[in-house]
Amino acid sequence: MQMQDKGKFITLEGGEGAGKSTQIVMMADFLTAKGIDVVVTREPGGSPDAEEIRRLLISGGKDRWDAVTELLLFSAARRNHLQKKILPAINAGKWVISDRFADSTTAYQGCGYGENSVPKEMLEAVYKMVAGEFVPDVTFILDIPVDEGMKRVIARGEDKARFEQMDMAFHEKLRAAYAKIAADNPDRCVLVNALNTKENIHKELVKIIEQRFF
Ligand code: TMP
């Protein structure tokens, strides 16, 4: 009997209001139409227990947790998400698309807090403990100027979640951190101009998926 081929793990990353959710819906529809079994998920969260940790992380005042505590909480949620949802799906041949994964930790906890951010070695050590050698097959980083991203968040009319209360300097650091992640990981990451129309962004992502996986 032939072994079931493993699925793929695709992550979308970016600052607030970059349009990840819209692209994920379009990508999932595209892959489903190709006959692929797709699982859409998100971080923090994605599994019932990780969703409980999510509630702790995104609610409350902005000073509720410091960067190290956040690293530990996001990582605990990630470990559960991997064990309970991501890895079983990939091992069953499904393609998993996640709205955020570990690059969010590198950007937010590793850079957003300036001098109070978590050092790179600590981030890497915790990641290894949580995920070992496992990394996404491809990561799309949606890049948007901070003021435009925030405008979109406000236009959505949602309650300002904890991270959306951070000041502009925090969000500028995130944007720079994501650009660096893309530059440091050229084989895995693709930096995408999120000011483009959603249709054009979708075409760009699909082209890369087709080149790499079909
Ligand atoms: P979301 O709004 O995209 O669902 O994500 C919730 C918030 O959590 C968002 O502001 C980014 C932040 N976050 C981190 O700070 N570190 C992480 O590792 C992850 C996954 C998210």
XYZ file of C-alpha atoms and ligand atoms in Angstrom:
235
model
C 0.000 0.000 0.000
C 1.279 3.454 -0.859
C 1.946 5.806 2.029
C -0.358 8.825 2.160
C 1.586 11.890 0.917
C 2.011 14.508 3.573
C 0.114 17.758 3.235
C 1.596 21.243 3.184
C 1.744 23.922 5.834
C 1.145 27.477 4.595
C 1.263 30.476 6.919
C 0.143 34.067 6.442
C 1.772 36.795 8.449
C 1.752 40.568 8.745
C 0.827 43.515 10.904
C -2.699 44.504 11.884
C -5.110 45.159 8.996
C -2.951 43.611 6.275
C -5.803 41.512 4.850
C -4.674 38.020 5.858
C -8.165 36.698 6.521
C -9.454 37.694 3.082
C -6.498 36.023 1.383
C -6.901 32.864 3.444
C -10.531 32.457 2.366
C -9.565 32.970 -1.296
C -6.610 30.571 -1.025
C -8.685 27.883 0.688
C -11.342 28.138 -2.068
C -8.656 27.871 -4.739
C -7.045 24.781 -3.189
C -10.392 23.119 -2.488
C -11.349 23.576 -6.146
C -8.139 21.695 -7.010
C -9.384 18.756 -4.945
C -7.125 19.401 -1.973
C -8.404 18.781 1.537
C -7.802 22.124 3.272
C -7.791 22.993 6.972
C -7.914 26.696 7.857
C -6.677 27.619 11.285
C -5.181 30.483 13.261
C -2.794 31.451 16.019
C -3.030 32.106 18.815
C -5.694 29.408 18.977
C -6.736 26.853 16.415
C -7.442 24.026 18.875
C -9.954 24.247 21.754
C -7.300 24.516 24.469
C -5.138 26.943 22.525
C -8.251 29.094 22.025
C -8.512 29.313 25.822
C -4.957 30.628 25.966
C -5.834 33.058 23.141
C -8.454 34.686 25.333
C -5.830 35.450 27.960
C -3.498 36.942 25.397
C -5.711 39.230 23.386
C -7.955 40.637 26.114
C -7.137 43.028 28.930
C -4.854 46.033 29.168
C -1.781 46.353 27.011
C 0.569 46.001 29.993
C -1.041 42.799 31.225
C 1.825 40.531 30.086
C 5.451 41.334 29.384
C 7.274 39.987 26.323
C 8.664 36.882 28.045
C 5.292 35.889 29.506
C 3.724 36.397 26.103
C 6.397 34.233 24.479
C 5.577 31.423 26.906
C 1.817 31.722 26.502
C 1.912 31.937 22.697
C 4.327 29.008 22.641
C 2.200 26.860 24.946
C -0.771 27.552 22.680
C 1.365 26.721 19.616
C 2.493 23.388 21.036
C -1.098 22.344 21.679
C -2.172 23.593 18.245
C 0.608 21.594 16.578
C -0.120 18.417 18.508
C -3.883 18.518 18.265
C -4.532 20.014 14.870
C -1.684 20.962 12.541
C 0.459 17.818 12.593
C -2.404 15.281 12.502
C -3.906 17.113 9.508
C -0.612 17.283 7.599
C 0.120 13.638 8.342
C -3.299 12.771 6.923
C -2.406 14.535 3.650
C -4.338 17.751 4.312
C -3.031 21.225 3.546
C -3.120 23.512 6.543
C -3.353 27.296 6.138
C -2.672 29.191 9.336
C -3.462 32.834 10.010
C -0.182 33.579 11.860
C 2.418 31.179 13.272
C 5.885 31.531 14.804
C 6.989 34.531 12.715
C 4.403 36.518 14.669
C 6.318 35.666 17.837
C 9.600 36.736 16.235
C 8.053 40.048 15.153
C 5.811 40.904 18.133
C 7.643 39.446 21.136
C 11.091 39.553 19.508
C 11.028 43.123 18.157
C 7.808 45.011 18.955
C 8.833 45.772 22.532
C 12.115 47.450 21.581
C 14.723 46.957 24.299
C 12.236 44.906 26.347
C 11.791 42.384 23.538
C 12.823 38.752 23.925
C 16.360 37.991 22.646
C 16.656 35.947 19.471
C 18.411 33.007 21.184
C 15.534 32.665 23.641
C 12.976 32.743 20.817
C 14.890 30.084 18.923
C 15.333 27.839 21.960
C 11.628 27.956 22.807
C 10.652 27.334 19.176
C 12.867 24.235 19.061
C 11.282 22.959 22.251
C 7.788 23.504 20.850
C 8.187 22.464 17.208
C 11.592 20.835 16.755
C 12.685 21.120 13.126
C 9.155 21.631 11.804
C 8.696 24.843 9.744
C 6.052 26.066 7.289
C 6.467 25.060 3.623
C 5.779 28.637 2.603
C 5.034 31.855 4.477
C 3.376 34.876 2.888
C 4.108 38.125 4.716
C 1.572 40.788 3.834
C 3.255 44.160 4.101
C 1.237 47.307 4.658
C 2.140 50.819 5.867
C 1.182 51.084 9.532
C -1.261 54.003 9.155
C -3.137 52.204 6.352
C -3.318 48.964 8.363
C -4.660 50.783 11.409
C -7.245 52.615 9.271
C -8.517 49.245 8.083
C -8.680 47.884 11.626
C -10.698 50.909 12.746
C -12.963 50.647 9.682
C -13.756 47.024 10.654
C -15.317 48.582 13.763
C -14.121 45.822 16.062
C -13.247 46.383 19.678
C -9.601 47.297 19.846
C -7.990 44.065 20.931
C -4.952 44.235 23.167
C -2.317 44.418 20.423
C -4.235 47.018 18.485
C -3.885 49.398 21.465
C -0.094 49.449 21.106
C 1.384 52.734 19.815
C 2.513 53.451 16.258
C 6.176 52.863 17.175
C 5.288 49.276 18.176
C 3.623 48.679 14.820
C 6.509 50.288 12.894
C 8.902 47.891 14.653
C 6.699 44.975 13.618
C 6.763 46.046 10.002
C 10.563 46.276 10.017
C 10.794 42.927 11.818
C 8.662 41.215 9.162
C 10.811 42.692 6.380
C 13.875 41.266 8.129
C 12.249 37.832 8.585
C 11.527 37.791 4.832
C 15.096 38.804 4.004
C 16.573 36.235 6.405
C 14.419 33.355 5.108
C 14.220 33.861 1.333
C 13.469 30.198 0.589
C 10.463 30.048 2.886
C 9.085 33.608 2.968
C 7.517 35.834 0.334
C 6.959 39.516 1.110
C 3.749 40.722 -0.562
C 2.612 44.312 -1.111
C -0.738 44.380 0.698
C -1.747 47.719 -0.850
C -2.508 45.835 -4.051
C -6.122 44.797 -4.768
C -7.245 41.596 -3.084
C -7.643 39.935 -6.494
C -4.081 40.803 -7.524
C -2.665 39.651 -4.203
C -4.549 36.370 -4.566
C -3.107 35.879 -8.077
C 0.396 36.516 -6.733
C -0.011 33.958 -3.946
C -1.532 31.344 -6.244
C 1.320 31.754 -8.726
C 3.834 30.987 -6.007
C 1.844 28.006 -4.725
C 1.611 26.625 -8.261
C 5.328 27.126 -8.900
C 6.327 25.437 -5.664
C 3.832 22.653 -5.180
C 2.119 21.688 -8.460
P -4.981 38.093 15.296
O -5.594 39.421 15.631
O -4.259 38.111 13.981
O -5.910 36.967 15.452
O -3.802 37.823 16.366
C -3.935 38.164 17.679
C -2.821 39.063 18.125
O -1.759 38.285 18.684
C -2.199 39.904 17.017
O -2.175 41.246 17.461
C -0.788 39.380 16.896
C -0.509 38.765 18.231
N 0.452 37.642 18.203
C 1.678 37.765 18.863
O 1.959 38.808 19.438
N 2.529 36.690 18.873
C 2.238 35.503 18.283
O 3.042 34.562 18.323
C 0.956 35.389 17.595
C 0.596 34.100 16.936
C 0.107 36.476 17.585
